[in-house]
GROMACS .gro file of C-alpha atoms in nm:
model
  227
    1MET     CA    1   6.099   1.967  -7.041
    2SER     CA    2   6.107   1.642  -6.961
    3ILE     CA    3   5.820   1.401  -6.816
    4GLN     CA    4   6.013   1.319  -6.536
    5ILE     CA    5   6.095   1.680  -6.452
    6ASN     CA    6   5.726   1.760  -6.483
    7LEU     CA    7   5.622   1.468  -6.253
    8SER     CA    8   5.881   1.580  -6.015
    9LYS     CA    9   5.767   1.941  -6.014
   10ILE     CA   10   5.382   1.852  -5.966
   11LYS     CA   11   5.441   1.588  -5.671
   12SER     CA   12   5.654   1.859  -5.475
   13THR     CA   13   5.328   2.073  -5.475
   14LEU     CA   14   5.078   1.783  -5.364
   15PRO     CA   15   5.024   1.715  -5.005
   16GLU     CA   16   5.112   1.358  -4.903
   17TYR     CA   17   4.751   1.248  -4.860
   18VAL     CA   18   4.667   1.319  -5.231
   19THR     CA   19   4.690   1.053  -5.493
   20LEU     CA   20   4.819   1.142  -5.835
   21VAL     CA   21   4.650   0.989  -6.119
   22ALA     CA   22   4.876   1.030  -6.435
   23VAL     CA   23   4.640   1.096  -6.719
   24SER     CA   24   4.807   0.896  -6.977
   25LYS     CA   25   4.528   0.871  -7.252
   26THR     CA   26   4.646   0.889  -7.620
   27LYS     CA   27   5.002   0.880  -7.498
   28PRO     CA   28   5.246   0.604  -7.595
   29VAL     CA   29   5.393   0.330  -7.411
   30SER     CA   30   5.736   0.497  -7.438
   31ASP     CA   31   5.578   0.818  -7.258
   32LEU     CA   32   5.424   0.606  -6.991
   33MET     CA   33   5.754   0.427  -6.903
   34GLN     CA   34   5.924   0.746  -6.849
   35ALA     CA   35   5.681   0.815  -6.585
   36TYR     CA   36   5.724   0.501  -6.448
   37ASP     CA   37   6.090   0.497  -6.462
   38ALA     CA   38   6.057   0.812  -6.236
   39GLY     CA   39   5.853   0.635  -5.977
   40GLN     CA   40   5.453   0.685  -6.084
   41ARG     CA   41   5.262   0.384  -6.041
   42VAL     CA   42   4.909   0.525  -6.102
   43PHE     CA   43   4.771   0.583  -6.444
   44GLY     CA   44   4.460   0.686  -6.599
   45GLU     CA   45   4.289   0.616  -6.917
   46ASN     CA   46   3.930   0.709  -7.093
   47LYS     CA   47   3.909   0.443  -7.337
   48ILE     CA   48   3.917   0.073  -7.221
   49GLN     CA   49   4.060  -0.084  -7.544
   50GLU     CA   50   4.372   0.149  -7.520
   51MET     CA   51   4.384   0.078  -7.138
   52VAL     CA   52   4.397  -0.312  -7.204
   53ASP     CA   53   4.671  -0.271  -7.470
   54LYS     CA   54   4.912  -0.070  -7.221
   55TRP     CA   55   4.816  -0.289  -6.917
   56GLU     CA   56   4.942  -0.599  -7.138
   57GLN     CA   57   5.277  -0.428  -7.246
   58MET     CA   58   5.360  -0.259  -6.898
   59PRO     CA   59   5.492  -0.374  -6.584
   60LYS     CA   60   5.222  -0.544  -6.355
   61ASP     CA   61   5.272  -0.344  -6.057
   62ILE     CA   62   5.091  -0.044  -6.209
   63GLU     CA   63   4.733   0.072  -6.088
   64TRP     CA   64   4.494   0.106  -6.379
   65HIS     CA   65   4.250   0.394  -6.337
   66MET     CA   66   3.944   0.410  -6.585
   67ILE     CA   67   3.862   0.793  -6.574
   68GLY     CA   68   3.628   0.816  -6.865
   69HIS     CA   69   3.246   0.756  -6.926
   70VAL     CA   70   3.215   0.358  -6.920
   71GLN     CA   71   2.984   0.155  -7.177
   72THR     CA   72   2.830  -0.135  -6.998
   73ASN     CA   73   2.936  -0.368  -7.287
   74LYS     CA   74   3.317  -0.298  -7.250
   75VAL     CA   75   3.329  -0.350  -6.846
   76LYS     CA   76   3.438  -0.723  -6.927
   77TYR     CA   77   3.760  -0.607  -7.109
   78MET     CA   78   3.915  -0.425  -6.779
   79ALA     CA   79   3.753  -0.633  -6.505
   80PRO     CA   80   4.061  -0.860  -6.486
   81PHE     CA   81   4.294  -0.584  -6.380
   82VAL     CA   82   4.147  -0.230  -6.331
   83SER     CA   83   4.218  -0.090  -5.995
   84LEU     CA   84   3.967   0.188  -5.986
   85ILE     CA   85   3.674   0.271  -6.176
   86HIS     CA   86   3.600   0.686  -6.123
   87GLY     CA   87   3.293   0.718  -6.369
   88VAL     CA   88   3.023   0.503  -6.219
   89ASP     CA   89   2.695   0.701  -6.305
   90SER     CA   90   2.432   0.454  -6.294
   91LEU     CA   91   2.296   0.140  -6.094
   92LYS     CA   92   2.303  -0.049  -6.427
   93LEU     CA   93   2.675   0.001  -6.483
   94LEU     CA   94   2.754  -0.077  -6.124
   95GLU     CA   95   2.539  -0.429  -6.155
   96GLU     CA   96   2.766  -0.463  -6.478
   97ILE     CA   97   3.088  -0.426  -6.285
   98ASN     CA   98   2.953  -0.637  -5.976
   99LYS     CA   99   2.871  -0.910  -6.247
  100GLN     CA  100   3.231  -0.915  -6.406
  101ALA     CA  101   3.408  -0.872  -6.099
  102LEU     CA  102   3.256  -1.187  -5.979
  103LYS     CA  103   3.366  -1.370  -6.276
  104ASN     CA  104   3.709  -1.271  -6.218
  105ASN     CA  105   3.693  -1.355  -5.862
  106ARG     CA  106   3.776  -0.992  -5.763
  107ILE     CA  107   3.631  -0.689  -5.546
  108ILE     CA  108   3.674  -0.392  -5.796
  109ASP     CA  109   3.669  -0.046  -5.619
  110CYS     CA  110   3.451   0.247  -5.778
  111LEU     CA  111   3.390   0.580  -5.743
  112LEU     CA  112   3.014   0.720  -5.796
  113GLN     CA  113   3.042   1.020  -6.055
  114ILE     CA  114   2.860   1.330  -5.909
  115HIS     CA  115   2.737   1.603  -6.180
  116ILE     CA  116   2.853   1.909  -6.019
  117ALA     CA  117   2.901   2.108  -6.358
  118GLU     CA  118   2.662   2.366  -6.517
  119GLU     CA  119   2.749   2.172  -6.846
  120GLU     CA  120   2.465   1.892  -6.973
  121THR     CA  121   2.769   1.720  -7.152
  122LYS     CA  122   2.914   1.617  -6.840
  123PHE     CA  123   2.797   1.279  -6.676
  124GLY     CA  124   2.704   1.187  -6.325
  125LEU     CA  125   2.428   1.130  -6.077
  126ASP     CA  126   2.249   1.429  -5.901
  127GLU     CA  127   2.177   1.384  -5.531
  128GLU     CA  128   1.843   1.218  -5.549
  129GLU     CA  129   1.978   0.974  -5.797
  130LEU     CA  130   2.267   0.912  -5.540
  131SER     CA  131   2.024   0.866  -5.252
  132ALA     CA  132   1.814   0.635  -5.476
  133LEU     CA  133   2.111   0.428  -5.598
  134LEU     CA  134   2.254   0.380  -5.255
  135ALA     CA  135   1.907   0.273  -5.094
  136SER     CA  136   1.836   0.040  -5.371
  137PRO     CA  137   1.798  -0.347  -5.289
  138SER     CA  138   2.014  -0.437  -5.608
  139PHE     CA  139   2.310  -0.197  -5.466
  140LYS     CA  140   2.275  -0.384  -5.123
  141GLU     CA  141   2.326  -0.723  -5.283
  142MET     CA  142   2.644  -0.641  -5.467
  143LYS     CA  143   2.932  -0.827  -5.303
  144ASN     CA  144   3.209  -0.775  -5.557
  145ILE     CA  145   3.226  -0.374  -5.587
  146ARG     CA  146   3.339  -0.152  -5.332
  147ILE     CA  147   3.227   0.205  -5.322
  148VAL     CA  148   3.535   0.389  -5.203
  149GLY     CA  149   3.446   0.768  -5.267
  150LEU     CA  150   3.332   1.023  -5.512
  151MET     CA  151   3.425   1.188  -5.845
  152GLY     CA  152   3.327   1.502  -6.008
  153MET     CA  153   3.463   1.724  -6.278
  154ALA     CA  154   3.369   2.119  -6.241
  155THR     CA  155   3.254   2.319  -6.556
  156PHE     CA  156   3.503   2.407  -6.814
  157THR     CA  157   3.568   2.779  -6.755
  158ASP     CA  158   3.805   3.038  -6.619
  159ASN     CA  159   3.581   3.129  -6.368
  160GLN     CA  160   3.755   3.027  -6.040
  161ASN     CA  161   3.443   3.124  -5.807
  162GLN     CA  162   3.203   2.882  -6.024
  163ILE     CA  163   3.466   2.609  -6.021
  164LYS     CA  164   3.547   2.642  -5.638
  165LYS     CA  165   3.140   2.672  -5.591
  166GLU     CA  166   3.115   2.323  -5.744
  167PHE     CA  167   3.407   2.177  -5.574
  168THR     CA  168   3.257   2.274  -5.274
  169HIS     CA  169   2.942   2.137  -5.330
  170LEU     CA  170   3.098   1.793  -5.408
  171LYS     CA  171   3.273   1.787  -5.068
  172SER     CA  172   2.951   1.859  -4.899
  173VAL     CA  173   2.794   1.549  -5.052
  174PHE     CA  174   3.096   1.364  -4.973
  175ASP     CA  175   3.115   1.464  -4.599
  176SER     CA  176   2.733   1.416  -4.600
  177LEU     CA  177   2.774   1.042  -4.692
  178ASN     CA  178   3.068   0.993  -4.434
  179PHE     CA  179   2.884   1.126  -4.135
  180LYS     CA  180   2.516   1.051  -4.158
  181ASP     CA  181   2.414   0.799  -3.897
  182GLY     CA  182   2.120   0.583  -3.789
  183SER     CA  183   1.917   0.450  -4.093
  184SER     CA  184   2.132   0.629  -4.344
  185ARG     CA  185   2.433   0.398  -4.244
  186ASP     CA  186   2.241   0.105  -4.292
  187ALA     CA  187   2.186   0.212  -4.650
  188LEU     CA  188   2.554   0.252  -4.681
  189GLN     CA  189   2.655  -0.108  -4.563
  190CYS     CA  190   2.839  -0.189  -4.899
  191ILE     CA  191   3.057   0.120  -4.850
  192SER     CA  192   3.381   0.021  -4.629
  193THR     CA  193   3.493   0.378  -4.599
  194MET     CA  194   3.454   0.656  -4.813
  195LYS     CA  195   3.809   0.769  -4.838
  196ILE     CA  196   3.850   0.929  -5.199
  197LEU     CA  197   3.739   1.251  -5.305
  198SER     CA  198   3.871   1.270  -5.701
  199MET     CA  199   3.843   1.611  -5.836
  200GLY     CA  200   4.093   1.842  -5.992
  201MET     CA  201   4.279   1.838  -6.331
  202SER     CA  202   4.583   1.995  -6.456
  203GLY     CA  203   4.405   2.347  -6.471
  204ASP     CA  204   4.255   2.343  -6.143
  205TYR     CA  205   4.392   2.069  -5.911
  206GLN     CA  206   4.544   2.319  -5.650
  207LEU     CA  207   4.222   2.460  -5.591
  208ALA     CA  208   4.049   2.116  -5.582
  209ILE     CA  209   4.285   2.018  -5.302
  210SER     CA  210   4.213   2.342  -5.128
  211CYS     CA  211   3.844   2.214  -5.140
  212GLY     CA  212   3.927   1.880  -5.004
  213SER     CA  213   4.022   1.657  -5.296
  214THR     CA  214   4.245   1.359  -5.221
  215MET     CA  215   4.307   1.255  -5.570
  216VAL     CA  216   4.380   1.455  -5.870
  217ARG     CA  217   4.376   1.357  -6.237
  218ILE     CA  218   4.669   1.534  -6.441
  219GLY     CA  219   4.773   1.488  -6.791
  220SER     CA  220   4.885   1.747  -7.005
  221SER     CA  221   5.106   1.905  -6.723
  222ILE     CA  222   5.301   1.577  -6.705
  223PHE     CA  223   5.289   1.454  -7.067
  224GLY     CA  224   5.231   1.793  -7.284
  225GLY     CA  225   4.961   1.879  -7.484
  226ARG     CA  226   4.742   1.631  -7.708
  227ILE     CA  227   4.679   1.622  -8.054
   0.00000   0.00000   0.00000
């Protein structure tokens, strides 16, 4: 089945308010261009150098999303063009993104990654770390980043009840940041609006949407399996 047909089938199942990130990691530019020609404009990569190479070769109306774990020493390479960084999991990383965004005279949108899975291998902040980050003086001084939402990855399991529990937990954290008032709102003064809740991949995106996701990251269902 072609990339265009796969893309069309998936888009037909998505509500209008859900953004589709086509996860194009390891795939050649020719595959990405097939998706581009079918109307896809948002692509997700998990390695910065690969994303830079593709950005250089492809049309400039593409939104490039960094969806993998980010090393601080690599931020400078994507700072000139990246549209959204999904996996921000520390104040140190946020400080580096802010620094590199300033150098490029940009404001870079970021999602804070929340650890919701039972697997220790997954990255992310717990709720205490999230609160500490948002309350830190350093965060309040950052003018070149914009926190636009949260991201999380569920446990890799066939247990749908567990996945649903983890997605529901992330949605509750998301809602608590959006609707707190008083002093909490002051702590979130750098956050314009928390609109994006990025959760759900090829195997569980429909469940994620039912739990409140507004952005899904789908790769193999579009481009086929990876070697």
